[in-house]
Every structure is written in structure tokens, then in C-alpha cells.
XYZ file of C-alpha atoms in Angstrom:
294
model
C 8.630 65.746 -35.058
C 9.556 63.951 -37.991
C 8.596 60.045 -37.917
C 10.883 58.813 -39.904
C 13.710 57.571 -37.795
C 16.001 57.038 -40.085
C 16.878 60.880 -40.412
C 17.634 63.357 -38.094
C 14.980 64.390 -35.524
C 14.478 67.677 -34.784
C 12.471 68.873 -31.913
C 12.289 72.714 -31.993
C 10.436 73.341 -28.687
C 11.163 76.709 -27.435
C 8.805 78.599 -26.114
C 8.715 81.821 -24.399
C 9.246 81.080 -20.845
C 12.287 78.860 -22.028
C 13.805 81.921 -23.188
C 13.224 83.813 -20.560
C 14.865 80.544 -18.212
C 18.366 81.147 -20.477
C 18.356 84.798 -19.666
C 17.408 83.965 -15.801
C 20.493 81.248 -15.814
C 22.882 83.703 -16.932
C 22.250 86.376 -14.420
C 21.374 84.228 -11.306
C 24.628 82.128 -11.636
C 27.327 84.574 -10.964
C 25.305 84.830 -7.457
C 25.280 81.376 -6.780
C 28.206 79.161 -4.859
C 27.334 75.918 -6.956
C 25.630 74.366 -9.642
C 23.878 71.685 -9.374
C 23.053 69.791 -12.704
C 20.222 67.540 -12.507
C 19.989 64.709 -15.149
C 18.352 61.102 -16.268
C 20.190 58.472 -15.527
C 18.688 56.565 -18.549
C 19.965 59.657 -20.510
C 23.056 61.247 -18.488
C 24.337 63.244 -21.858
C 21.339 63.376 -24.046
C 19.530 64.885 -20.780
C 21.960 67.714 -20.486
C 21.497 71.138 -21.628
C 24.828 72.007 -23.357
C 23.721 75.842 -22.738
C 24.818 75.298 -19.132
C 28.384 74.424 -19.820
C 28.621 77.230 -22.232
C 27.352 79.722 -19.102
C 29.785 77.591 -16.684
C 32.512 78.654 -19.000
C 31.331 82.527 -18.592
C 31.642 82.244 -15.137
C 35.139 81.572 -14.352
C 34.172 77.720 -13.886
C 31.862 77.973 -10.992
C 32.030 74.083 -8.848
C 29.198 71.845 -10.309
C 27.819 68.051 -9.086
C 26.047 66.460 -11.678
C 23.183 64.579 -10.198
C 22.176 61.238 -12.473
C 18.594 61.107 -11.316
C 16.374 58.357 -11.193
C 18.681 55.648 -11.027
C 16.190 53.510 -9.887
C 15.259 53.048 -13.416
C 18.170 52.729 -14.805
C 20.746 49.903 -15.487
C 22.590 49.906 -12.275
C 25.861 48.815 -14.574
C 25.348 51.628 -16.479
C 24.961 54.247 -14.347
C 28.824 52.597 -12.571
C 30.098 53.333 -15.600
C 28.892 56.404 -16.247
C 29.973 57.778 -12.679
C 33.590 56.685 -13.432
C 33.366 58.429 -16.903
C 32.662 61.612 -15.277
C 35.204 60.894 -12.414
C 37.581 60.467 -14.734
C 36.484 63.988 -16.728
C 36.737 65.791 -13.306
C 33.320 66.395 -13.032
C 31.917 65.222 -9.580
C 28.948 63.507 -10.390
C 26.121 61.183 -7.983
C 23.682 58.733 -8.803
C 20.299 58.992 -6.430
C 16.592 58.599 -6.895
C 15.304 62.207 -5.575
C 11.514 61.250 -4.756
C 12.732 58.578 -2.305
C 15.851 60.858 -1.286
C 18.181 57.592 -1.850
C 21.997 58.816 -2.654
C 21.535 62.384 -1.517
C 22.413 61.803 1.977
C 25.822 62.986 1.048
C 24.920 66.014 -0.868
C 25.509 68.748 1.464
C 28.641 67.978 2.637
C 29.776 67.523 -0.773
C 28.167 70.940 -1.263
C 29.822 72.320 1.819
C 32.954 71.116 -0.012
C 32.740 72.222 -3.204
C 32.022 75.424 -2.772
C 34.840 75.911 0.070
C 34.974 78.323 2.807
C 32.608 80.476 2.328
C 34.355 84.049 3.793
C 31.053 85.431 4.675
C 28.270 84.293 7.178
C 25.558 82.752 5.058
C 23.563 80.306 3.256
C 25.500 78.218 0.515
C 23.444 79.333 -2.554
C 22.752 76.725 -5.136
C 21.511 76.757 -8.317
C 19.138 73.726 -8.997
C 19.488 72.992 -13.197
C 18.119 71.049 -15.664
C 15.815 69.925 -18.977
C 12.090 69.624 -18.605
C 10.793 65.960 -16.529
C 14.708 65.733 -14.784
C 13.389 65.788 -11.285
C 14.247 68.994 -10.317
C 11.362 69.722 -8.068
C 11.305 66.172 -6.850
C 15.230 67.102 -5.616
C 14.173 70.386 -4.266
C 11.326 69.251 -2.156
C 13.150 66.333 -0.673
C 16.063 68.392 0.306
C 13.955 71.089 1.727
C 11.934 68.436 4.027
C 8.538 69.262 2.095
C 6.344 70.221 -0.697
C 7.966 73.590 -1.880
C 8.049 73.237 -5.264
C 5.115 71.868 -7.985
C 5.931 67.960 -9.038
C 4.720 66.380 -11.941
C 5.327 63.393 -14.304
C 5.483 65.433 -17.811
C 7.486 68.697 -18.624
C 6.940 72.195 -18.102
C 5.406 72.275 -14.560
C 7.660 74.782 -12.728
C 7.417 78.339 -14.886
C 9.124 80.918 -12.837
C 12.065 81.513 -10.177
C 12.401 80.960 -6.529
C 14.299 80.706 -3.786
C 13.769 77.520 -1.196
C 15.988 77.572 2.114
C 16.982 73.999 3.096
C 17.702 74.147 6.963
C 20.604 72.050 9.115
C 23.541 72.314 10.190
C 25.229 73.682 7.306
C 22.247 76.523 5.518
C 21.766 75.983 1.885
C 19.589 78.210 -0.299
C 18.550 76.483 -3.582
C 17.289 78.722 -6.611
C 14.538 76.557 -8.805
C 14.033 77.771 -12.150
C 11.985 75.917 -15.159
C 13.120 72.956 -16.994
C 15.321 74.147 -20.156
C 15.966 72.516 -23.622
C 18.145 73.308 -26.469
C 16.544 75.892 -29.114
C 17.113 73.130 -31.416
C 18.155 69.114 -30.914
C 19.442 67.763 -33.941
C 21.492 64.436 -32.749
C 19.241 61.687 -33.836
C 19.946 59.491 -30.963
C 19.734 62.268 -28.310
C 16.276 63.805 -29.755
C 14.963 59.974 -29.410
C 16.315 59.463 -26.001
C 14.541 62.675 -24.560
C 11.189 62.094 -26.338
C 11.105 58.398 -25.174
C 11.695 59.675 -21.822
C 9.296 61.989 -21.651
C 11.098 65.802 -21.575
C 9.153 66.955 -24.351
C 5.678 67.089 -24.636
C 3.525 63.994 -26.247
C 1.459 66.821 -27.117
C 3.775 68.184 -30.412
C 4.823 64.965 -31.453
C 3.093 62.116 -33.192
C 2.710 59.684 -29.840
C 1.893 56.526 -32.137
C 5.095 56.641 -34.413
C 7.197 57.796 -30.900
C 5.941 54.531 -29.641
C 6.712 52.155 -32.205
C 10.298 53.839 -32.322
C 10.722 52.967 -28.647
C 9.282 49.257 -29.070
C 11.801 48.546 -32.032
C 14.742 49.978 -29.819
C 13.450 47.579 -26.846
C 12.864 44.391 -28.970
C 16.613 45.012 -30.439
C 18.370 45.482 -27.154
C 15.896 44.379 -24.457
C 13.676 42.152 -26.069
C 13.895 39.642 -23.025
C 11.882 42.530 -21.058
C 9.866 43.731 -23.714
C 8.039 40.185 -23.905
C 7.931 39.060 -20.300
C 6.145 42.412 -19.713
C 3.743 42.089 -22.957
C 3.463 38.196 -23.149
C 4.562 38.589 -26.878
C 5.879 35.799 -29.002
C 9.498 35.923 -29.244
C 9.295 34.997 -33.156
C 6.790 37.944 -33.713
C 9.362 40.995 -32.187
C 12.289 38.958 -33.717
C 10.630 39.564 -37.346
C 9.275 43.299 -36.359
C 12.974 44.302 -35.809
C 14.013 42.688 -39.050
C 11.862 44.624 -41.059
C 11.558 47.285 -39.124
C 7.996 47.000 -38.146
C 7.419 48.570 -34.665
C 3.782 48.983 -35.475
C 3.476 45.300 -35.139
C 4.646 45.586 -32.073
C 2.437 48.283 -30.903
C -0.883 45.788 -32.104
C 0.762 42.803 -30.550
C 1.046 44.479 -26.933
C -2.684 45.627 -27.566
C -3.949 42.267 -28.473
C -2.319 41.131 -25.570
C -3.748 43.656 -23.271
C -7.377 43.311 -24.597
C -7.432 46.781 -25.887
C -9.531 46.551 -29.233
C -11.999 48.576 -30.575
C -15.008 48.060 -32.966
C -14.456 45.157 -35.604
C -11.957 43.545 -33.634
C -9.559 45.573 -34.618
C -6.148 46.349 -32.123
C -6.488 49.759 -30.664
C -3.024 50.688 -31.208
C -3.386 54.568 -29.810
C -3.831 53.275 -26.528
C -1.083 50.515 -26.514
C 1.607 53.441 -27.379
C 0.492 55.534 -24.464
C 0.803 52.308 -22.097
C 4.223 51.182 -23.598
C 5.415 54.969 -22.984
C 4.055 55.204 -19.710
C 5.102 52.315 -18.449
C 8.415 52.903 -20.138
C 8.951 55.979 -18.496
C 7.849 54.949 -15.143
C 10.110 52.056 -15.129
C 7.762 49.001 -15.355
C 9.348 47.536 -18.037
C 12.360 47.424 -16.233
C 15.724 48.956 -15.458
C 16.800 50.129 -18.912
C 19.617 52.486 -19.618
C 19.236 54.709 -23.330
C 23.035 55.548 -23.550
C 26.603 53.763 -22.544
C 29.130 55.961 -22.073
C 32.306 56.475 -24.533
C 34.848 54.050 -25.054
């Protein structure tokens, strides 16, 4: 990952199984009744795979909800805005927080819906979709009433395909298949979004320089957050973000924190893991990466 944030990022993080995912995508989804598209909704576009439009388009444009996951920490203006923008693109699209099940209470009548009358006596079949870390096992577990598939707070947990039968009234079959990214991400703004959020491993990037990106981006457009959570002094992030110093702000939240090591000295490794933990588990508070366009 290149540090420098003034050029383009690109993350190149395809491995094998990813591959494999694409290939599985394309010949599962002509057998499928719906898609459903599973993304952050601190992210909405810069989590979405544009692969699975391109299939979408291959199969005579199959019905698709787009679900804008874990909007409990994100901006709830945000994510109104971004709900109307997709309204008024035709794409039916639902904000809900799949751990806690909130906003998918709806879902399978909207499924039901979507994919019509069904002229045969079965299951609707649904395709479960999205990048690495979008919740996708989170969703499939809480619509199934249990632990079906593995759950985890980093990327690549779930590495191979299966169906999981969700029972009620109306039978749904959901096919889970691994996170997917892009071959190659070269939007600056998007490759930021998805590392800050966590869909690609901290292990292939540098985690320190990742961290002071994400503090500079906070102190510019939530600073008020940024220093009630740190106790920082509001002169000290005003000055990193005019010269561009998010390392300052990394030593500053470690100060604060009592993390030093020998000499005295800040131990800034472990104040970018906290500040991207607690970014991405919404401690910081309810911060939106993207606005929709104008």
C-alpha cells in the first residue's frame, strides 16, 4: 500500500480463493431469484464490488436490494440520503444493523416481492453478496435464527460456498459465498475508505501510516469527536491538519492514553491499532466516509 496519500492507492489483494468467488458468482446467479448486495453504510459505493453489476448485467437484470449495513455506525443523515439516492436510481435499497437484526424485519416480504410469483413450489433462492468485513455472515445467521455461518471482525473468514435455509412462512434459501474485492482499486478515496474500515487486511498494509491517514481525515471533518474521545487539545489537531501531520496525532492520542514505552517516548504502534479499532467499531462515533452525489 503506498503511504503517501497524496497519490493514488492501490490495493492489489487478490488471492486465489477470490478468484475462485468471481467464477462461483457467475455460475450460481443465473440459479438464484435475487441478489442481495450487502454493503457499509459508512462506505455504501466504495464498499461495492463493481464486478457484481457487471454479472447483474449478464443476467438479464436479475431483482437486487442493496442492504447498507451497519448503520448503527453511521451518520444517520447520511445514510437518509443515501437511501433516497438509490430510490431515486431504482435500486431498492435498506439500511439495518444485521448483528442486532434492526431494519430486516421487512426483508422477506420485500424478497417475496421482488422476486414475484414464483411458478414453481419452492424456496426463494438468494444470493447473499459482498466485499470482505460487509456483514455478510452476521446477515445470514440472523436471518437463519442461528449460528450457520463463521463471524468475524476482519476479512476473509468465510472461504467456500453454502447453502443456509431460512424457515417461515414464506421459505428462503440463501447461498453464502466469500467476501470479494476488485483485482485492483485505484480511486484514491475509495481504496482509503475500505482500508480505514477494515475490508482489507492490516496485515499487507503499513497499519501506522493507515492510521495517521484516518486521524487527519477525522480532525478535518470530525475533529469535535476525534478530541472528546482522545482528550486532545483542539490547537494541537488544528495545526496537525494544517501541515499535514497525522503522526502528531497518532503520539498525542498515545500520550493521552498512557501508552509509552522505554525513554518516555509515545508508543505510537499501539495508538494506530486503538484509533482503527475503535474507529471501526464505532466508538468514536457515528461517522459516515462518503455523501452521496449532488
Amino acid at each position: 500500500m503506498n503511504t503517501d496519500t497524496k497519490d493514488n492507492i492501490n490495493i492489489q489483494w487478490f488471492p486465489g480463493h477470490m478468484a475462485k468467488t468471481h467464477r462461483m458468482i457467475e455460475e450460481n446467479l443465473k440459479l438464484t431469484d435475487v441478489l442481495v448486495e450487502i454493503t457499509d453504510a459508512r462506505i455504501p459505493e466504495s464498499g461495492r464490488n463493481p464486478v457484481l453489476s457487471q454479472l447483474m448485467e449478464n443476467t438479464k437484470a436479475k431483482p437486487r436490494i442493496l442492504l447498507l449495513n451497519k448503520r448503527d455506525y453511521a451518520d444517520e443523515n447520511a445514510t437518509r440520503l443515501w437511501l433516497e439516492y438509490y430510490a431515486a436510481h431504482r435500486l431498492t435499497a435498506i439500511s439495518c444493523d444485521c448483528r442486532s437484526g434492526a431494519g430486516l424485519k421487512g426483508l422477506i416480504p420485500l424478497l417475496k416481492k421482488v422476486a414475484g410469483e414464483k411458478k414453481y413450489s419452492g424456496a426463494i433462492r438468494v444470493m447473499a453478496a459482498g466485499i470482505p468485513n460487509s456483514g455478510k455472515s452476521s446477515f445470514i445467521n440472523r436471518m437463519a435464527g442461528g449460528k450457520k455461518a463463521a463471524v468475524g471482525d476482519r476479512p476473509g473468514i468465510t472461504r467456500g460456498k453454502q447453502w443456509v435455509k431460512v424457515g417461515g412462512s414464506v421459505p428462503v434459501e440463501i447461498l453464502d459465498l466469500p467476501g470479494i474485492l476488485p483485482p485492483k482499486i485505484e480511486a484514491h478515496r475509495a481504496a482509503l475508505n475500505l482500508a480505514y474500515t477494515g475490508a482489507v487486511k492490516d496485515e499487507i498494509m503499513d497499519v501506522h501510516a493507515l492510521a495517521g491517514s484516518l486521524a487527519l481525515f477525522l480532525a478535518e471533518h470530525h475533529a469535535d469527536k476525534l478530541i472528546e474521545r482522545y482528550k486532545l487539545d483542539s490547537d494541537m489537531v488544528k495545526n496537525a491538519v494544517l501541515s499535514a501531520a497525522g503522526n502528531d496525532i497518532i503520539e498525542n492520542i498515545a500520550r493521552a492514553r498512557g501508552m509509552m514505552i522505554a525513554g518516555g517516548e509515545p508508543n505510537a504502534e499501539r495508538a494506530a491499532l486503538a484509533l482503527l479499532d475503535e474507529f471501526r467499531s464505532g466508538k468514536i462515533g457515528k461517522i459516515t466516509l462518503e455523501r452521496p452525489p449532488v
